[in-house]
Amino acid sequence: MVVLERAADEVPRIGDAVRGPRARWRAPIAIGVGVTLVTYLGAGVPSYWGDEAASVLSAERSWPSLFAELSTVDAVHGLYYSLLHLWIGVFGSTEWSTRALSALGIGVLAAGVVVLGERWFDRRTGVLAGILIAVIPRAGVLAIETRGYAIAAAAAVWVTILFVRLVDRDGRRRGWILYGVAVAVSATFFLYLLLMPLVHFTVLLVDRAWTRHPRVLRRWLVSMVLAAVLALPIMMSAQQQKGQVEFLARRGYMTPTGWFVTPWFGHVEAAALLIPVLLIGIIAVVLRRPRREGAAPVIVWLLAPGIVLVLIDVLISPTYNPRYLSFSLGAVAMLLASGVWAILDLARGAAGRRGLLGSSAVLIILGALLLAPEFVHERGVYAKDGGADGRAAAAQVASIGRPGDTVLFGTGTRPSRAPRLVYRLYPEAFQGMSDPQLITAADDTDGLWDRLATVASVAPDLSAGTVWLLETGSTGSADADVAAIQRAGFTEVSRTDINRTVVYEFQKGTPS
């Protein structure tokens, strides 16, 4: 490790020659923009999936309808839905437009990682950490998903930057008030960001800031009281709506893969490269001399949220979801960058420039082989939720169907995979078609989804013409629905298996 420490001190920091106010922000802005553009590639290719449907359909509601929904369900996503409502009003509700908001969030995350990485470690660690955001699988997924996790990950970094700046500069009272408000707002955006003050308290313990600025600890505690008071409504709403996440008990997330692979690395192939580098990074920041003050906070940021969520899941109620740990992406990126530099420093110490170049080439090749396929897979047509195919199913109906046709939907699957979502997310494909199953549109309820009659209950009243039936595979109500339509005097003309959705075409009588 002595070689590593000396080499790290000898490497010139990028931008050391020009450190004016403008130059200081060039790297964060450039990397943030670059990461946004890279991760936005292919954003509109995969169809929406169930969770994204909840986001889009909620955001498309009127304000009174949205507030009614949030009073009973998804209050913890309310701030994101409100932001998305404004975004859709300007840019529309296609996959390309709504996911752009998340790609911007990942870019802001990358820029913040550059800033915080330089402050806690050094310039080269911050720069590399920001770049690595573009290739960490979980960041790539969040960048093209119409959910709030990308913005939450960015908020975690920037609230921490605000905290560090206040500690460094013995910030005034109004700065600490702003920090308390920022913690509460970020928690309203994503509840588990309330765990970030654990990281900030670790900074205070390591830095012993109160020995230099005696007011820091007192003002931090006051800001925490303010944050707790302001965040109380969202905490109460989350408690009242906790039944919404009871399904987590049946998802099988509480496994070693769910703890160590899925949260940040997606699949085992990517984890095979990134987990060893991450472990080397942890060792490097712990053994580095002089010890950087970011070592303890970044490790707490990596580990504490997962430990807390697992304990809550085991001791209180189902809570753990690997995606909930996405706000630790900043810590993951900084530790990965530290690991990469540790490997390169050791290689250069052992074999000079040739060793440095060889190690760099090996890491790049391994990254291309193990991470590039993951990046491409995430952007496949059926990449979401194991095969969401709503846009293709809608296109199939639109290519053959005509105004005046009737469209029906199976109701035997869970709402997040219900074929009805095809109709709601891609309504242009069903223009002019009859929709006899609708009892109450979601917008007129305080829930997430439309209320529908079953196919069997409406089939006897169907008029002559073409009837389209969308089912989720052969599961749920598919067989019963087909039989009900046939009993009503219709003959199956065609069946098209898209991917997960099956589109049936029926006509009255026996077509020639």
XYZ file of C-alpha atoms in Angstrom:
512
model
C 0.000 0.000 0.000
C 2.983 2.339 0.414
C 3.517 2.240 -3.349
C -0.166 2.996 -3.839
C -0.060 5.984 -1.483
C 3.073 7.499 -3.044
C 1.772 7.029 -6.565
C -1.540 8.586 -5.648
C 0.218 11.663 -4.282
C 2.444 11.988 -7.354
C -0.342 11.847 -9.958
C -1.205 15.375 -11.062
C -4.815 16.285 -10.478
C -6.804 17.162 -13.544
C -7.332 20.880 -13.704
C -4.773 21.781 -11.007
C -3.304 24.413 -13.302
C -6.554 26.322 -13.614
C -8.668 26.351 -10.497
C -10.708 29.488 -10.898
C -14.440 29.440 -10.110
C -15.372 28.690 -13.723
C -12.702 26.023 -14.205
C -13.835 24.271 -11.038
C -17.223 23.535 -12.577
C -16.072 22.551 -16.060
C -15.474 18.890 -15.270
C -18.736 18.358 -13.312
C -20.817 20.039 -16.015
C -19.052 18.294 -18.901
C -19.275 14.881 -17.261
C -22.888 15.454 -16.226
C -23.880 16.354 -19.779
C -21.900 13.448 -21.215
C -23.432 10.914 -18.826
C -26.912 12.233 -19.591
C -26.388 11.780 -23.325
C -24.813 8.332 -23.031
C -27.421 6.906 -20.658
C -30.278 8.414 -22.700
C -29.307 6.269 -25.689
C -32.184 3.949 -26.542
C -34.416 5.430 -23.845
C -37.531 5.204 -25.989
C -37.006 1.661 -27.242
C -38.421 -0.485 -24.378
C -42.166 -0.360 -23.780
C -43.458 1.050 -20.528
C -43.880 -1.446 -17.708
C -46.262 -1.490 -14.744
C -44.446 0.865 -12.366
C -43.872 3.335 -15.161
C -47.549 3.053 -16.037
C -48.370 4.120 -12.479
C -46.116 7.160 -12.936
C -47.467 8.209 -16.334
C -51.143 7.610 -15.624
C -50.885 9.401 -12.277
C -49.049 12.350 -13.810
C -51.631 12.669 -16.583
C -54.464 13.149 -14.084
C -55.820 16.572 -13.189
C -54.479 18.102 -9.989
C -57.660 17.343 -7.966
C -57.661 13.759 -9.256
C -53.966 13.321 -8.441
C -54.423 14.652 -4.912
C -57.361 12.266 -4.401
C -55.159 9.364 -5.497
C -52.283 10.346 -3.222
C -54.639 10.424 -0.240
C -55.014 6.641 -0.525
C -52.024 5.317 -2.478
C -48.508 6.243 -3.653
C -48.147 9.300 -1.411
C -44.412 8.554 -1.235
C -44.217 9.178 -4.997
C -46.436 12.242 -4.946
C -43.730 14.838 -5.428
C -42.326 12.962 -8.417
C -45.776 12.540 -9.947
C -46.333 16.277 -9.554
C -43.029 17.073 -11.244
C -43.816 14.590 -14.025
C -47.254 16.187 -14.466
C -45.558 19.485 -15.294
C -42.977 17.759 -17.494
C -45.616 15.904 -19.519
C -47.518 19.151 -19.981
C -44.523 20.508 -21.867
C -42.882 17.473 -23.487
C -45.641 14.863 -23.794
C -45.981 11.338 -22.398
C -43.990 9.128 -24.771
C -41.202 6.906 -23.452
C -38.610 9.228 -24.994
C -39.982 12.304 -23.260
C -40.769 11.001 -19.781
C -37.533 9.053 -19.460
C -35.533 12.128 -20.432
C -36.305 13.507 -16.976
C -34.626 10.491 -15.397
C -31.626 10.711 -17.736
C -31.181 14.315 -16.625
C -31.334 13.112 -13.031
C -28.517 10.641 -13.674
C -26.479 13.420 -15.295
C -26.981 15.621 -12.237
C -25.945 12.663 -10.082
C -22.735 12.252 -12.106
C -21.908 15.954 -11.802
C -22.433 15.815 -8.037
C -20.227 12.742 -7.721
C -17.397 14.656 -9.404
C -17.764 17.507 -6.910
C -18.093 15.318 -3.835
C -15.431 12.850 -4.961
C -12.895 15.651 -5.300
C -13.853 17.087 -1.913
C -13.668 13.766 -0.066
C -10.802 12.142 -1.950
C -9.048 13.866 -4.833
C -9.701 15.288 -8.269
C -8.972 12.143 -10.245
C -11.259 10.021 -8.036
C -14.119 12.466 -8.466
C -13.697 12.689 -12.234
C -13.507 8.929 -12.712
C -16.438 8.325 -10.355
C -18.585 10.690 -12.379
C -17.653 8.918 -15.612
C -18.344 5.496 -14.102
C -21.949 6.491 -13.430
C -22.506 5.977 -17.166
C -21.589 2.284 -16.982
C -22.871 1.174 -13.573
C -25.819 -1.023 -14.575
C -28.316 0.291 -12.035
C -27.647 3.883 -13.080
C -28.193 2.870 -16.695
C -31.553 1.347 -15.812
C -32.720 4.318 -13.774
C -31.769 6.722 -16.558
C -34.373 5.157 -18.850
C -37.149 4.529 -16.354
C -40.086 6.816 -15.666
C -39.714 6.638 -11.898
C -38.198 8.977 -9.351
C -35.170 6.928 -8.298
C -32.685 8.699 -10.582
C -33.621 12.088 -9.171
C -33.524 10.669 -5.641
C -29.963 9.426 -6.218
C -28.973 12.887 -7.429
C -30.656 14.506 -4.422
C -28.671 12.280 -2.044
C -25.402 13.561 -3.512
C -26.310 17.230 -3.686
C -27.796 17.405 -0.187
C -24.507 15.907 1.004
C -22.544 18.530 -0.937
C -24.637 21.248 0.740
C -23.931 19.703 4.143
C -20.182 19.478 3.514
C -20.031 23.077 2.325
C -21.804 24.241 5.487
C -19.367 22.303 7.679
C -16.346 23.592 5.762
C -17.413 27.208 5.929
C -19.119 27.297 9.324
C -22.335 28.134 7.508
C -24.745 30.675 8.840
C -28.032 29.765 10.448
C -30.015 30.318 7.266
C -27.748 27.864 5.436
C -28.518 25.178 8.000
C -32.219 25.957 7.713
C -31.900 25.438 3.967
C -30.171 22.117 4.641
C -32.960 20.982 6.962
C -35.552 21.899 4.360
C -33.540 20.098 1.674
C -33.432 16.902 3.754
C -37.197 17.054 4.269
C -37.944 17.776 0.605
C -35.674 14.969 -0.557
C -37.418 12.605 1.866
C -40.774 13.703 0.444
C -39.380 12.784 -2.958
C -38.052 9.433 -1.728
C -38.695 8.459 1.878
C -35.480 6.549 2.523
C -33.373 9.611 1.864
C -34.051 10.236 5.543
C -31.146 7.825 6.041
C -28.670 10.277 4.509
C -28.198 12.181 7.810
C -26.502 8.993 9.075
C -23.829 9.652 6.465
C -23.657 13.309 7.423
C -23.309 12.497 11.118
C -20.420 10.214 10.195
C -18.757 13.223 8.552
C -19.100 15.170 11.796
C -17.598 12.302 13.812
C -14.642 11.838 11.488
C -13.982 15.487 10.789
C -14.574 16.637 14.379
C -15.899 19.825 12.849
C -17.270 21.074 16.153
C -13.738 21.422 17.534
C -13.084 24.069 14.829
C -16.579 25.488 14.660
C -18.397 24.822 17.975
C -21.738 25.873 16.475
C -21.727 23.213 13.752
C -23.017 20.295 15.839
C -25.686 22.421 17.504
C -26.926 23.823 14.204
C -26.904 20.395 12.585
C -29.086 19.027 15.391
C -31.499 21.951 15.024
C -31.668 21.371 11.271
C -32.464 17.703 11.916
C -35.364 18.680 14.174
C -36.627 20.989 11.419
C -36.273 18.210 8.821
C -38.150 15.767 11.047
C -41.035 18.186 11.554
C -41.288 18.994 7.847
C -41.036 15.336 6.847
C -43.651 14.217 9.382
C -46.579 14.347 6.892
C -44.868 12.050 4.378
C -43.810 9.667 7.166
C -47.384 9.505 8.440
C -48.718 8.933 4.917
C -46.187 6.153 4.343
C -47.263 4.484 7.591
C -50.942 4.695 6.645
C -50.276 3.260 3.183
C -47.736 0.607 4.196
C -50.074 -2.153 3.045
C -49.220 -1.090 -0.498
C -45.791 -2.774 -0.249
C -46.894 -6.013 1.380
C -46.264 -7.711 -1.972
C -42.534 -7.397 -1.262
C -42.849 -10.383 1.061
C -43.579 -12.541 -2.001
C -40.915 -11.211 -4.353
C -37.892 -13.097 -3.017
C -35.654 -10.048 -2.772
C -34.176 -11.093 0.584
C -31.359 -13.207 -0.843
C -27.600 -12.714 -1.261
C -28.199 -11.809 -4.903
C -30.860 -9.320 -3.864
C -28.487 -7.775 -1.329
C -25.198 -7.611 -3.209
C -25.859 -7.911 -6.951
C -29.254 -6.534 -7.956
C -29.127 -3.151 -6.155
C -26.303 -1.740 -8.281
C -24.949 -4.319 -10.720
C -28.047 -5.898 -12.243
C -26.735 -9.354 -13.100
C -23.973 -11.679 -11.962
C -21.817 -11.045 -15.058
C -21.451 -7.340 -14.317
C -21.094 -8.009 -10.594
C -18.201 -10.413 -11.286
C -16.151 -7.423 -12.424
C -17.511 -4.597 -10.283
C -17.752 -6.237 -6.851
C -13.997 -7.068 -6.682
C -13.152 -3.532 -7.811
C -15.559 -2.169 -5.184
C -13.900 -4.253 -2.449
C -10.467 -3.058 -3.540
C -11.816 0.480 -3.373
C -13.005 -0.029 0.195
C -9.598 -1.397 1.216
C -7.848 1.465 -0.559
C -9.800 4.252 1.147
C -9.446 2.582 4.559
C -5.662 2.004 4.298
C -4.771 5.206 2.519
C -2.478 7.532 4.433
C -3.237 10.208 5.220
C -6.763 8.931 5.691
C -9.238 10.996 3.700
C -12.295 12.140 5.644
C -14.578 10.665 2.996
C -13.547 7.071 3.743
C -15.910 6.436 6.654
C -18.912 8.384 5.270
C -18.764 6.728 1.864
C -18.655 3.247 3.427
C -21.557 4.101 5.736
C -23.427 5.433 2.688
C -22.820 2.134 0.896
C -23.761 -0.227 3.730
C -26.059 1.456 6.241
C -29.177 1.866 4.028
C -29.198 -1.805 3.082
C -28.661 -2.933 6.675
C -31.479 -0.687 7.917
C -33.914 -1.871 5.237
C -33.109 -5.526 5.858
C -33.631 -5.083 9.626
C -36.959 -3.340 9.058
C -38.003 -6.096 6.679
C -37.096 -8.840 9.153
C -38.266 -7.214 12.372
C -41.216 -5.021 11.386
C -42.791 -5.517 7.953
C -41.834 -6.261 4.321
C -39.729 -3.330 3.173
C -36.695 -4.462 1.232
C -36.513 -3.785 -2.489
C -33.121 -3.648 -4.260
C -34.174 -0.534 -6.171
C -34.598 1.326 -2.883
C -30.811 1.302 -2.499
C -30.339 3.293 -5.687
C -29.604 6.438 -3.684
C -26.287 4.839 -2.689
C -25.075 5.011 -6.300
C -22.888 7.996 -5.476
C -21.007 5.964 -2.873
C -20.721 3.001 -5.249
C -19.216 5.204 -7.958
C -16.637 6.778 -5.634
C -15.548 3.414 -4.241
C -15.313 1.897 -7.714
C -13.174 4.843 -8.825
C -10.956 4.391 -5.777
C -10.623 0.700 -6.630
C -9.686 1.396 -10.241
C -7.027 3.917 -9.242
C -5.663 1.529 -6.609
C -5.254 -1.199 -9.247
C -3.587 1.180 -11.699
C -1.288 2.631 -9.044
C -0.153 -0.812 -7.964
C 0.416 -1.859 -11.579
C 2.483 1.230 -12.271
C 4.452 0.754 -9.057
C 5.263 -2.826 -10.052
C 5.926 -2.421 -13.786
C 6.053 1.283 -14.514
C 4.324 2.832 -17.483
C 3.978 -0.523 -19.220
C 2.141 -1.949 -16.221
C -0.147 1.077 -16.097
C -1.050 0.777 -19.779
C -1.515 -2.984 -19.565
C -3.780 -2.776 -16.516
C -5.801 0.009 -18.104
C -6.288 -2.079 -21.234
C -7.380 -5.118 -19.215
C -9.940 -3.109 -17.249
C -11.320 -1.498 -20.397
C -11.615 -4.837 -22.198
C -13.280 -6.507 -19.217
C -15.628 -3.565 -18.885
C -16.559 -3.768 -22.558
C -17.135 -7.520 -22.381
C -19.132 -7.578 -19.139
C -20.851 -4.189 -18.992
C -21.623 -3.343 -22.619
C -23.994 -6.328 -23.076
C -25.854 -5.247 -19.930
C -26.159 -1.707 -21.283
C -27.540 -2.971 -24.596
C -29.880 -5.471 -22.949
C -31.405 -2.734 -20.785
C -32.425 -0.949 -23.977
C -34.018 -3.861 -25.803
C -37.589 -3.736 -27.067
C -38.816 -6.079 -24.313
C -36.272 -5.152 -21.642
C -38.633 -3.919 -18.936
C -40.165 -6.153 -16.279
C -39.165 -9.373 -17.984
C -40.832 -8.616 -21.293
C -43.251 -5.661 -21.223
C -44.596 -5.305 -24.767
C -47.430 -2.803 -24.613
C -46.353 -0.630 -27.525
C -45.978 -3.625 -29.857
C -49.376 -4.981 -28.797
C -50.973 -1.600 -29.449
C -49.312 -1.431 -32.851
C -50.711 -4.851 -33.743
C -54.270 -3.733 -33.007
C -53.767 -0.410 -34.771
C -52.435 -2.104 -37.912
C -55.574 -4.199 -38.468
C -58.312 -2.749 -36.286
C -60.818 -0.136 -37.397
C -63.065 2.437 -35.722
C -66.241 0.723 -34.580
C -64.448 -2.446 -33.462
C -64.721 -3.559 -29.843
C -61.740 -4.071 -27.582
C -61.718 -6.217 -24.430
C -59.072 -6.949 -21.798
C -58.351 -9.884 -19.534
C -58.683 -9.113 -15.835
C -56.990 -12.170 -14.351
C -53.496 -10.746 -13.813
C -52.145 -8.259 -11.302
C -52.835 -4.603 -12.211
C -49.203 -3.768 -12.987
C -49.240 -6.379 -15.767
C -52.856 -6.029 -16.821
C -53.377 -5.759 -20.610
C -55.647 -2.792 -19.912
C -52.471 -0.742 -19.517
C -51.856 -1.104 -23.254
C -55.084 0.814 -23.866
C -54.263 3.506 -21.295
C -50.629 4.046 -22.281
C -51.103 3.922 -26.063
C -54.658 5.251 -26.570
C -54.018 6.426 -30.139
C -54.012 2.778 -31.271
C -57.623 2.340 -30.129
C -59.214 5.517 -31.501
C -62.897 5.033 -32.270
C -63.126 1.548 -30.728
C -65.821 0.538 -28.259
C -64.729 -0.040 -24.645
C -67.669 -1.819 -22.967
C -65.772 -3.114 -19.909
C -65.102 0.261 -18.317
C -67.018 0.824 -15.097
C -65.076 3.763 -13.666
C -61.989 5.417 -15.110
C -59.053 5.659 -12.708
C -59.132 9.454 -12.994
C -62.567 9.416 -11.348
C -61.425 7.281 -8.417
C -58.916 7.629 -5.590
C -57.004 4.581 -6.845
C -54.385 3.852 -9.504
C -56.282 1.738 -12.013
C -59.494 1.643 -14.063
C -62.353 -0.410 -12.672
C -63.462 -2.969 -15.243
C -66.218 -5.498 -15.690
C -65.139 -9.009 -16.600
C -65.161 -10.194 -20.197
C -67.762 -12.844 -19.310
C -70.181 -10.212 -18.012
C -70.089 -8.059 -21.154
C -69.721 -10.764 -23.822
C -73.471 -11.579 -24.149
C -74.224 -7.955 -25.064
C -71.559 -7.581 -27.751
C -72.863 -6.427 -31.136
C -71.804 -7.858 -34.470
C -68.440 -6.858 -35.834
C -64.828 -7.394 -34.871
C -63.838 -7.928 -31.232
C -60.245 -7.654 -30.051
C -59.186 -9.369 -26.840
C -55.852 -8.629 -25.139
C -54.592 -11.099 -22.559
C -51.364 -11.510 -20.612
C -50.211 -14.794 -22.115
C -52.305 -17.839 -21.327
C -52.426 -17.007 -17.614
C -55.210 -15.554 -15.549
C -58.567 -15.316 -17.304
C -57.438 -15.999 -20.887
C -59.119 -19.380 -21.453
C -62.337 -18.344 -19.701
C -62.478 -15.060 -21.624
C -62.016 -16.756 -24.991
C -64.743 -19.259 -24.128
C -67.129 -16.478 -23.036
C -66.702 -14.617 -26.324
C -67.209 -17.815 -28.304
C -70.422 -18.569 -26.377
C -71.659 -15.139 -27.433
C -71.512 -16.292 -31.064
C -68.059 -15.078 -32.075
C -65.402 -17.107 -33.866
C -61.679 -16.718 -33.259
C -60.144 -15.435 -36.491
C -56.548 -14.910 -35.412
C -54.214 -15.063 -32.445
C -50.996 -13.055 -32.332
C -48.440 -13.688 -29.587
C -46.462 -10.470 -29.181
C -44.141 -11.320 -26.320
C -46.040 -11.373 -23.080
C -49.325 -10.122 -24.516
C -51.597 -12.165 -26.762
C -53.937 -10.358 -29.163
C -57.042 -12.300 -30.248
C -59.342 -11.303 -33.102
C -62.973 -12.494 -33.143
C -65.819 -11.977 -35.602
C -69.513 -12.666 -35.228
C -70.657 -15.983 -36.636
C -68.471 -18.119 -38.895
C -66.410 -15.864 -41.185
C -65.777 -17.026 -44.708
